[in-house]
Short mmCIF file of C-alpha atoms and ligand atoms in Angstrom, two decimals:
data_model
loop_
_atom_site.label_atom_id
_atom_site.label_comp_id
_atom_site.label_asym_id
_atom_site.label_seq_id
_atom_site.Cartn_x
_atom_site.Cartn_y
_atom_site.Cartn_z
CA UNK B 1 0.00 0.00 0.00
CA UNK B 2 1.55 3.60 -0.78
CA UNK B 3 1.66 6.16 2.06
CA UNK B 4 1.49 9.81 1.73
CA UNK B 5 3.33 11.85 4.63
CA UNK B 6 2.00 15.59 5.32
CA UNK B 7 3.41 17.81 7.42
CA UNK B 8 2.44 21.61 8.34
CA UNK B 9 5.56 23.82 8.95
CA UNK B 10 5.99 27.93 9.74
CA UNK B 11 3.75 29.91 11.37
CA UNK B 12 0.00 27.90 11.99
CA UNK B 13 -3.62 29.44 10.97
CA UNK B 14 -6.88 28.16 11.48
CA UNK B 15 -7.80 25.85 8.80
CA UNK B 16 -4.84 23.63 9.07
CA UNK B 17 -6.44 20.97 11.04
CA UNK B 18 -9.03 21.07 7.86
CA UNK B 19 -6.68 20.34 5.30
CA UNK B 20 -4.91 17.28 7.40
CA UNK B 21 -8.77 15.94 8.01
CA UNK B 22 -9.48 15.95 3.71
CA UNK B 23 -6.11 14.63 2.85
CA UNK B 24 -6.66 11.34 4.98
CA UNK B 25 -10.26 11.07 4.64
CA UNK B 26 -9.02 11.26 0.62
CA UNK B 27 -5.97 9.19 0.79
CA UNK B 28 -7.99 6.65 2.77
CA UNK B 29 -10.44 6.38 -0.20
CA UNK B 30 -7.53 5.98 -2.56
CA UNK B 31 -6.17 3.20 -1.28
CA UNK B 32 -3.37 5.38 0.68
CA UNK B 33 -2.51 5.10 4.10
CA UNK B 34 -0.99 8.65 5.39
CA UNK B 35 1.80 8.93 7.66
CA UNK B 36 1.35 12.50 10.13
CA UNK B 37 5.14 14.53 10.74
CA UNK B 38 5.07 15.83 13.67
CA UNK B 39 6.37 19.71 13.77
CA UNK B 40 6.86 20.66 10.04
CA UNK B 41 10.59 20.04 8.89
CA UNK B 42 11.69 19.15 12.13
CA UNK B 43 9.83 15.25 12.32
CA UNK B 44 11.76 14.22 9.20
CA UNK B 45 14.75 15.46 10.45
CA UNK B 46 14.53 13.39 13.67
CA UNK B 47 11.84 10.54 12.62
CA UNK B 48 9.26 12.21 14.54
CA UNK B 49 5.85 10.76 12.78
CA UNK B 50 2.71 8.49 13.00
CA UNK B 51 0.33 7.36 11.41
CA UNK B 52 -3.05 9.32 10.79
CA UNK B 53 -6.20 7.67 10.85
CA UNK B 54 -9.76 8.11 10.69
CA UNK B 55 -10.03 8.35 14.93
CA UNK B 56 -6.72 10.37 14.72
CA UNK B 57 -7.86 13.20 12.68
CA UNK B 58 -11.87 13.13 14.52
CA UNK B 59 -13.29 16.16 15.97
CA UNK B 60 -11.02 18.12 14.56
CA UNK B 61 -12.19 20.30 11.39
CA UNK B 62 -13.59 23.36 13.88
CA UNK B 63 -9.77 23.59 15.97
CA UNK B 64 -7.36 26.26 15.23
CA UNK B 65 -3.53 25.24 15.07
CA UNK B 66 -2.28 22.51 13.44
CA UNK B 67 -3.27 18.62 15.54
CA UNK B 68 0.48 17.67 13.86
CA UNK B 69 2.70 20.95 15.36
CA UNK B 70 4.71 23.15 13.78
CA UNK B 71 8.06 24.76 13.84
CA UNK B 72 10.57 27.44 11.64
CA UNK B 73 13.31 25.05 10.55
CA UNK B 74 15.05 25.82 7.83
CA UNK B 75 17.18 22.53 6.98
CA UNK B 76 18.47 23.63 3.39
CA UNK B 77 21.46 26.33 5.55
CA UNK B 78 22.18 22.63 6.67
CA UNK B 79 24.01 19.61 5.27
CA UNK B 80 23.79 17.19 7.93
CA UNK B 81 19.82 18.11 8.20
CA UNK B 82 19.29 17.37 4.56
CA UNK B 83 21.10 13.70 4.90
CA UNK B 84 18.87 13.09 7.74
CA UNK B 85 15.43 13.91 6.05
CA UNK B 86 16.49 12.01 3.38
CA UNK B 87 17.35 9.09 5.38
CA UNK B 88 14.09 9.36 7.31
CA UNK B 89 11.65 9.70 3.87
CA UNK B 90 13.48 6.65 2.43
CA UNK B 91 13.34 4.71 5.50
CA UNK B 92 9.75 5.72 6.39
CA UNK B 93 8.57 4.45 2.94
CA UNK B 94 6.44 7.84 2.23
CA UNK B 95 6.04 8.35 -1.22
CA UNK B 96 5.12 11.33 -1.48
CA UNK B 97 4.71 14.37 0.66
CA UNK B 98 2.28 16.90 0.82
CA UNK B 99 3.73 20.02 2.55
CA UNK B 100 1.20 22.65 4.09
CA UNK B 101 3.07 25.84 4.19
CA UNK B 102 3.72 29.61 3.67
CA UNK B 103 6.55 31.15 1.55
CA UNK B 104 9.75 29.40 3.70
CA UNK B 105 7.93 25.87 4.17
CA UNK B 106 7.05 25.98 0.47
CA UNK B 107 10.54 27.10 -0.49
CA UNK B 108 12.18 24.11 1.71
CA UNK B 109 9.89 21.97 -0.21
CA UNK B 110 10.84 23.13 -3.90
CA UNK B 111 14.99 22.83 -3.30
CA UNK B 112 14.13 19.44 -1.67
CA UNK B 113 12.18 18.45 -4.44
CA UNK B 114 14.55 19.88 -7.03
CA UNK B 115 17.40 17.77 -5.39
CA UNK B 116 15.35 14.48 -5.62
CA UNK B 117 15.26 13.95 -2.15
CA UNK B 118 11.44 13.94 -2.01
CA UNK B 119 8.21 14.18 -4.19
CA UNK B 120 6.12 16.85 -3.02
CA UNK B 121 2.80 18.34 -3.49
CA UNK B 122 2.39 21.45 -1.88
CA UNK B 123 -0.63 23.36 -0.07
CA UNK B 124 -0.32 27.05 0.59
CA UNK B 125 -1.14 28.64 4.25
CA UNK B 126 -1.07 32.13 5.59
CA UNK B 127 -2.85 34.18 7.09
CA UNK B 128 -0.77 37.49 5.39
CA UNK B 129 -2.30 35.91 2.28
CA UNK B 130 1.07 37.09 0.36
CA UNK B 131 1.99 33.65 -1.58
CA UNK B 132 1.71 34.18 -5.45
CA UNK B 133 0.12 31.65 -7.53
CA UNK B 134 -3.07 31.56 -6.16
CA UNK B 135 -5.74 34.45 -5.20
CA UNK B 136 -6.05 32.86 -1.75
CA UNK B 137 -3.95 31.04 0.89
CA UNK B 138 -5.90 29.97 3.75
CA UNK B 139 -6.18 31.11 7.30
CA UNK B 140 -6.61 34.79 6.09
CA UNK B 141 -10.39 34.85 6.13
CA UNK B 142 -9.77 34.11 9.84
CA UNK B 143 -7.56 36.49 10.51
CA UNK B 144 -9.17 39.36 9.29
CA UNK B 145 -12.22 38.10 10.73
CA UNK B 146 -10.57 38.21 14.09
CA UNK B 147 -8.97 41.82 13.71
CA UNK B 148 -12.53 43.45 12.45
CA UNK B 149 -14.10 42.23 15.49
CA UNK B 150 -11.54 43.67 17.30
CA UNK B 151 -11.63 46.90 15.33
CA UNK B 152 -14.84 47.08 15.92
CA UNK B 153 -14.62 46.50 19.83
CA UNK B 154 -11.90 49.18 19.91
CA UNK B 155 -13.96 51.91 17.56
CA UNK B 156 -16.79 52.25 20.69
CA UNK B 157 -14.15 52.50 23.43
CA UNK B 158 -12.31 55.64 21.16
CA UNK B 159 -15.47 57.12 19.95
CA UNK B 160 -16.53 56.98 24.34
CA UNK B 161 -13.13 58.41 25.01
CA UNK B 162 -12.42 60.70 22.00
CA UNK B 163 -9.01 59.01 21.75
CA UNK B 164 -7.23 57.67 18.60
CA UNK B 165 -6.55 54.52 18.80
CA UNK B 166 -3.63 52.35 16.96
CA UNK B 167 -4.38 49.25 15.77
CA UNK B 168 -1.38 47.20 15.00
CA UNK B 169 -2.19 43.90 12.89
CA UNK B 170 0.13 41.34 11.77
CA UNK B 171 1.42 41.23 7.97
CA UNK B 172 5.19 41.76 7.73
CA UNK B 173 5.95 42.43 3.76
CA UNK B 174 2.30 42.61 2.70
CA UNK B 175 -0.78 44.76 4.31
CA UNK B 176 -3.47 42.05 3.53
CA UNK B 177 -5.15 41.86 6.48
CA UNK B 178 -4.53 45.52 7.62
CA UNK B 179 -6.54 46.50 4.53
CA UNK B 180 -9.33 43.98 4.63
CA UNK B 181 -10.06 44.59 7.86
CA UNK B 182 -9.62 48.09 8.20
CA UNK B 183 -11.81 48.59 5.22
CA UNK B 184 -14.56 46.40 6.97
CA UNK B 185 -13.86 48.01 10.39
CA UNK B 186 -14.08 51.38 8.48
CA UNK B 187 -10.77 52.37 9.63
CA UNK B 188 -9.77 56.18 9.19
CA UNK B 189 -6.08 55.66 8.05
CA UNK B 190 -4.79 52.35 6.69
CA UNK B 191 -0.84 52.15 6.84
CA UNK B 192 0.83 49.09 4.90
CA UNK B 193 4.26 48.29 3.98
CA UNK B 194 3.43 48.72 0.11
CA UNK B 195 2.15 52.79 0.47
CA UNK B 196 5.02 54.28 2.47
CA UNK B 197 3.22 57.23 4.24
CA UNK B 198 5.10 60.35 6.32
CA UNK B 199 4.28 60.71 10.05
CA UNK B 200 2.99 64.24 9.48
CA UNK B 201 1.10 63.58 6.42
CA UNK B 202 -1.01 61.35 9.04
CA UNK B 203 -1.18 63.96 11.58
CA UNK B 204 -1.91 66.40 9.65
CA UNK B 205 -5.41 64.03 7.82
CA UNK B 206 -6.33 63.66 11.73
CA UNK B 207 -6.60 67.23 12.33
CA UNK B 208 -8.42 67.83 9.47
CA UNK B 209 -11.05 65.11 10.51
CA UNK B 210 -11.18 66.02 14.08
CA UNK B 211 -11.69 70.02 12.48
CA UNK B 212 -14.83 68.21 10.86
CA UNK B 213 -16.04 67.46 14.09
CA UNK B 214 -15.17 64.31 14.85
CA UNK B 215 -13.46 63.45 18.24
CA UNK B 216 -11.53 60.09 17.91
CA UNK B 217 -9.96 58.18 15.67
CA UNK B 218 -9.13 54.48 14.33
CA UNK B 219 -5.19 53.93 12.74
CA UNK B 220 -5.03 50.17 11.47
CA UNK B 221 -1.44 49.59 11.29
CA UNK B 222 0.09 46.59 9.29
CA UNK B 223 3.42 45.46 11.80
CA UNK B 224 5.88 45.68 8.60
CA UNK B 225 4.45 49.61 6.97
CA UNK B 226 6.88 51.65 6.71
CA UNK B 227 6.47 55.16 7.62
CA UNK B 228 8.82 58.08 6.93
CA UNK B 229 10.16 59.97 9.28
CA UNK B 230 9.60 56.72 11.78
CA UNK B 231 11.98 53.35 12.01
CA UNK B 232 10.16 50.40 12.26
CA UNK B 233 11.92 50.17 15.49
CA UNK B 234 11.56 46.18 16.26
CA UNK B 235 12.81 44.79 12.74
CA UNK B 236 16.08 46.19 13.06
CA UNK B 237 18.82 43.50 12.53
CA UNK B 238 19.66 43.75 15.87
CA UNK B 239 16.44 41.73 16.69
CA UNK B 240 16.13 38.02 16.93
CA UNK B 241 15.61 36.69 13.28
CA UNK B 242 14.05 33.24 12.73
CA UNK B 243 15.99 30.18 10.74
CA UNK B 244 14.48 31.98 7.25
CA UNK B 245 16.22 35.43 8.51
CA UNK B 246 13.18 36.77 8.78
CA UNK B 247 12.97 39.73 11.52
CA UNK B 248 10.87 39.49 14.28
CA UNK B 249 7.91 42.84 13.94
CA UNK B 250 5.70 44.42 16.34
CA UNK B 251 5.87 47.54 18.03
CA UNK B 252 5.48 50.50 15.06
CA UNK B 253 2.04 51.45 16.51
CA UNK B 254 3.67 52.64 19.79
CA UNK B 255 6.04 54.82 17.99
CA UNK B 256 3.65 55.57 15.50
CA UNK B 257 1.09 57.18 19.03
CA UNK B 258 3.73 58.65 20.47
CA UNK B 259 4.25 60.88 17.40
CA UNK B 260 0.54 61.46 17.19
CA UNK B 261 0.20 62.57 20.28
CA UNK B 262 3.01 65.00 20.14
CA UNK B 263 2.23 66.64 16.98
CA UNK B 264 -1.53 66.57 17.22
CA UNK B 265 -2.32 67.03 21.10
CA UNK B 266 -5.20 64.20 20.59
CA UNK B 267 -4.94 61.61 23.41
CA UNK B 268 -3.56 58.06 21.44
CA UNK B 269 -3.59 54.42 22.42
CA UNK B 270 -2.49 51.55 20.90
CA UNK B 271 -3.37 48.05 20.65
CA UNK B 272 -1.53 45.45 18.90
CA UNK B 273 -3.68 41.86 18.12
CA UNK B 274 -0.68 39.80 17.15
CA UNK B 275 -0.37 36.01 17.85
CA UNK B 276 -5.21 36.38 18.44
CA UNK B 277 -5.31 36.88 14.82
CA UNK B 278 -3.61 33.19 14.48
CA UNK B 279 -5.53 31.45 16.81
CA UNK B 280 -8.73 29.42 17.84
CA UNK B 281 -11.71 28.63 15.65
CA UNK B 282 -11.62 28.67 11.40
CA UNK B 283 -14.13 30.59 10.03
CA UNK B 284 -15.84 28.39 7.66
CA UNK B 285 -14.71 29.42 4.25
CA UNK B 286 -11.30 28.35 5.58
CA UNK B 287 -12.48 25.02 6.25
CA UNK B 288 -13.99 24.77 3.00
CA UNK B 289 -10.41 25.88 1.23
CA UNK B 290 -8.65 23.63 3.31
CA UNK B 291 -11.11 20.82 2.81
CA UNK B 292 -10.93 21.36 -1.16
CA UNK B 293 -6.88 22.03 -1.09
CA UNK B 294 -6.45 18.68 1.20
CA UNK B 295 -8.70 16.55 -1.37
CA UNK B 296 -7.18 18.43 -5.16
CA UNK B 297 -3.93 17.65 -3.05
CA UNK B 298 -4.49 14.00 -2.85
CA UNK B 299 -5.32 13.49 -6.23
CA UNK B 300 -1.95 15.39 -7.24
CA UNK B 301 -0.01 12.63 -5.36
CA UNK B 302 -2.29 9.79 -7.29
CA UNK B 303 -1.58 11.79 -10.86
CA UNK B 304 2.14 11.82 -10.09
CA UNK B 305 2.14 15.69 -10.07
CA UNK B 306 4.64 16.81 -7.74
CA UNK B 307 6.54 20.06 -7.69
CA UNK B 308 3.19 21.25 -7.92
CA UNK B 309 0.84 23.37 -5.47
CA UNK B 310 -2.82 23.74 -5.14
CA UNK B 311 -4.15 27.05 -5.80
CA UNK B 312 -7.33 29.01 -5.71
CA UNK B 313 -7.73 31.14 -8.63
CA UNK B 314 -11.67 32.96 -8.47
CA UNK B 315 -13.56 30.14 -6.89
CA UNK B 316 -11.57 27.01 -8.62
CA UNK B 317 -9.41 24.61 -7.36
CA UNK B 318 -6.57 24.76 -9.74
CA UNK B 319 -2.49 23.56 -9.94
CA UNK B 320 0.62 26.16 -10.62
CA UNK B 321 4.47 25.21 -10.11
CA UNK B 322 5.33 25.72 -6.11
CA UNK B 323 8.42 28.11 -7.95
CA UNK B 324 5.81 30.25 -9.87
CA UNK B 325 4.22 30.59 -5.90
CA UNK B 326 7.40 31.57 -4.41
CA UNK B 327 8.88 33.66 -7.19
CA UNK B 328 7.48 37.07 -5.93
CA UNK B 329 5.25 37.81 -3.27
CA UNK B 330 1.75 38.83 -3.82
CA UNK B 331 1.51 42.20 -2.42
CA UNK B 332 -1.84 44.77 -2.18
CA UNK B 333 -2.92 46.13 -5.11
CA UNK B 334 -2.65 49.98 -5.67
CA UNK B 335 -6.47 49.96 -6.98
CA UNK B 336 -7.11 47.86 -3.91
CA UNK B 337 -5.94 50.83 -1.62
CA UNK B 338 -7.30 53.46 -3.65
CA UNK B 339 -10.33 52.16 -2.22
CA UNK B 340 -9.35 52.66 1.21
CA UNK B 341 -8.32 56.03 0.61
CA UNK B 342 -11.91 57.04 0.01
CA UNK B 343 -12.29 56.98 3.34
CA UNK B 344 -9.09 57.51 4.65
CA UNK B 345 -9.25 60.80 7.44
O1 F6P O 1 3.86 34.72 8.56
C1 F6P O 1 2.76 34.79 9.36
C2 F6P O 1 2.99 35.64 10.58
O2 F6P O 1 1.84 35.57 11.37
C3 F6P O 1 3.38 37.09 10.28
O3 F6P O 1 2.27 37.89 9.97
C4 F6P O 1 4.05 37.47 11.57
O4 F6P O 1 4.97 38.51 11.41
C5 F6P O 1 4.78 36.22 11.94
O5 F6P O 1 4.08 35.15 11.36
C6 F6P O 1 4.91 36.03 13.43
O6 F6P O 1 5.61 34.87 13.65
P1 F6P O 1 5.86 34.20 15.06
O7 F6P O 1 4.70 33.31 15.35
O8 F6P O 1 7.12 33.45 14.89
O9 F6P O 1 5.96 35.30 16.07
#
């Protein structure tokens, strides 16, 4: 009987448990038995893995996180880790792997692949929705579910106060959620790291709004945005960088308050969402993806289509190369944030 291994690796999202739930409910059907690897790149590296089956992956379509762990490992800056996940995949008997992933976990996959070590199908995750190749990665639907509600919670407390509060959401290199939500949360300035804005070009759009009459105001603040005349003070290199390099963010809003508050006089608070706008419950279109990625993913392994990844383009399924997804990263869209600036201040 042939075995599929999956694993999940980087950061986890809601929906993962979703995807791991299809592919053995699919594999099972096709004649497959699956083989679980426990935290991403790290279970091949040291054997870590069991088998999933129907009982194993119960119960579990409606929990965030992933039921198999994750981790950041990067074993391609390592020889010895590269012998040892090829020792493991041989000796395992997997056939093929399907790899649940962002950018990095997606990336590890490809060189791996390239270098005949394994055959991989590949199913893209994050919640900064900023993998090319497909429209949507899932988890984001979640997260910007998550940081409207918050928005929303926030908006009454300002509006009570007559404050302006800073809203700092996660997205590093791409202000996906930032806009989304601060477009449904009706957000009065929208900062991402694609639209470089200047610190007084934002003080000067909340005067002019609280001239209109209004008292407070809601900043949605993507961690990565870049804003002149401001450092993004916690991705300096001096900060603790994952096994990818990439910089640890969070903190901008704080900087980005004080600055308010000194140029405009308004009283500013901040409140950054980070690691709640990964967590807990998928909203249901996430399931769904995941559910139709874990199946279209299956049925990649049984057409001998590896190299490949899953991809949502409109509202079908559909298959691009994992390089084309990892070329470039899919960043906002100026007409996208020309819509935000309607009702920006
Ligand atoms: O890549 C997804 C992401 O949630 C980013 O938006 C964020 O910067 C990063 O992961 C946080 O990672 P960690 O969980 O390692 O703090």
């Amino acid at each position: 009987m042939k075995k599929i291994g999956i694993l999940t690796g980087g950061a986890d999202c809601p929906g993962l448990n979703s995807v791991i739930r299809a592919v053995v409910r699919k594999a099972m059907l096709e004649g497959y038995v699956v083989t679980g690897i426990k935290n991403g790149w790290s279970g091949l590296i040291e054997n870590d893995m069991r088998i999933l089956d129907l009982k194993a992956t119960s119960g579990i379509l409606d929990k965030g996180g992933t039921i198999l762990g994750t981790s950041r490992i990067n074993p391609l800056k390592d020889p010895p880790k590269v012998k040892a996940i090829k020792e493991n995949y041989k000796r395992s008997g997997i056939d093929a792997l399907i790899a649940v992933g962002g950018e990095d976990t997606l990336r590890v996959a490809l060189g791996l692949y390239r270098d005949k070590i394994i055959r991989v199908v590949g199913v893209p995750k994050s919640i900064d929705n900023a993998l090319s190749g497909t429209d949507y990665a899932f988890g984001f639907d979640t997260a910007v579910n998550i940081a409207t509600e918050c928005i929303d919670r926030l908006h009454t407390t300002a509006e009570s106060h007559h404050r302006i509060i800073v809203i700092e959401v996660m997205g590093r290199y791409t202000g996906w959620i930032a806009l989304e939500a601060g477009i449904a949360g009706g957000a009065d300035i929208i900062l991402i790291p694609e639209m470089p804005m200047n610190i007084n070009d934002i003080c000067v759009a909340l005067k002019n709004r609280h001239k209109r009459g209004k008292t407070f105001s809601i900043v949605v603040v993507a961690e990565g945005a870049k804003i002149d005349g401001l450092d993004n003070e916690r991705a300096k290199d001096k900060e603790p960088r994952d096994d990818f390099g990439q910089p640890r963010f969070g903190g901008i809003s704080e900087a980005i308050a004080r600055k308010i508050e000194e140029q405009t006089g308004y009283e500013t608070r901040v409140s950054v969402l980070g690691h709640i706008q990964r967590g807990g419950t998928p909203v249901a279109y996430d399931r769904v993806i995941g559910t139709r990625f874990g199946v279209r993913a299956v049925e990649l392994v049984k057409e001998n289509k590896f190299g490949k990844m899953v991809s949502l383009r409109g509202n079908r399924v559909r298959v691009v190369d994992i390089a084309e997804a990892v070329k470039t990263r899919k960043t906002v869209d100026p007409w996208f944030y020309d819509i935000a600036k309607v009702f920006s201040a």
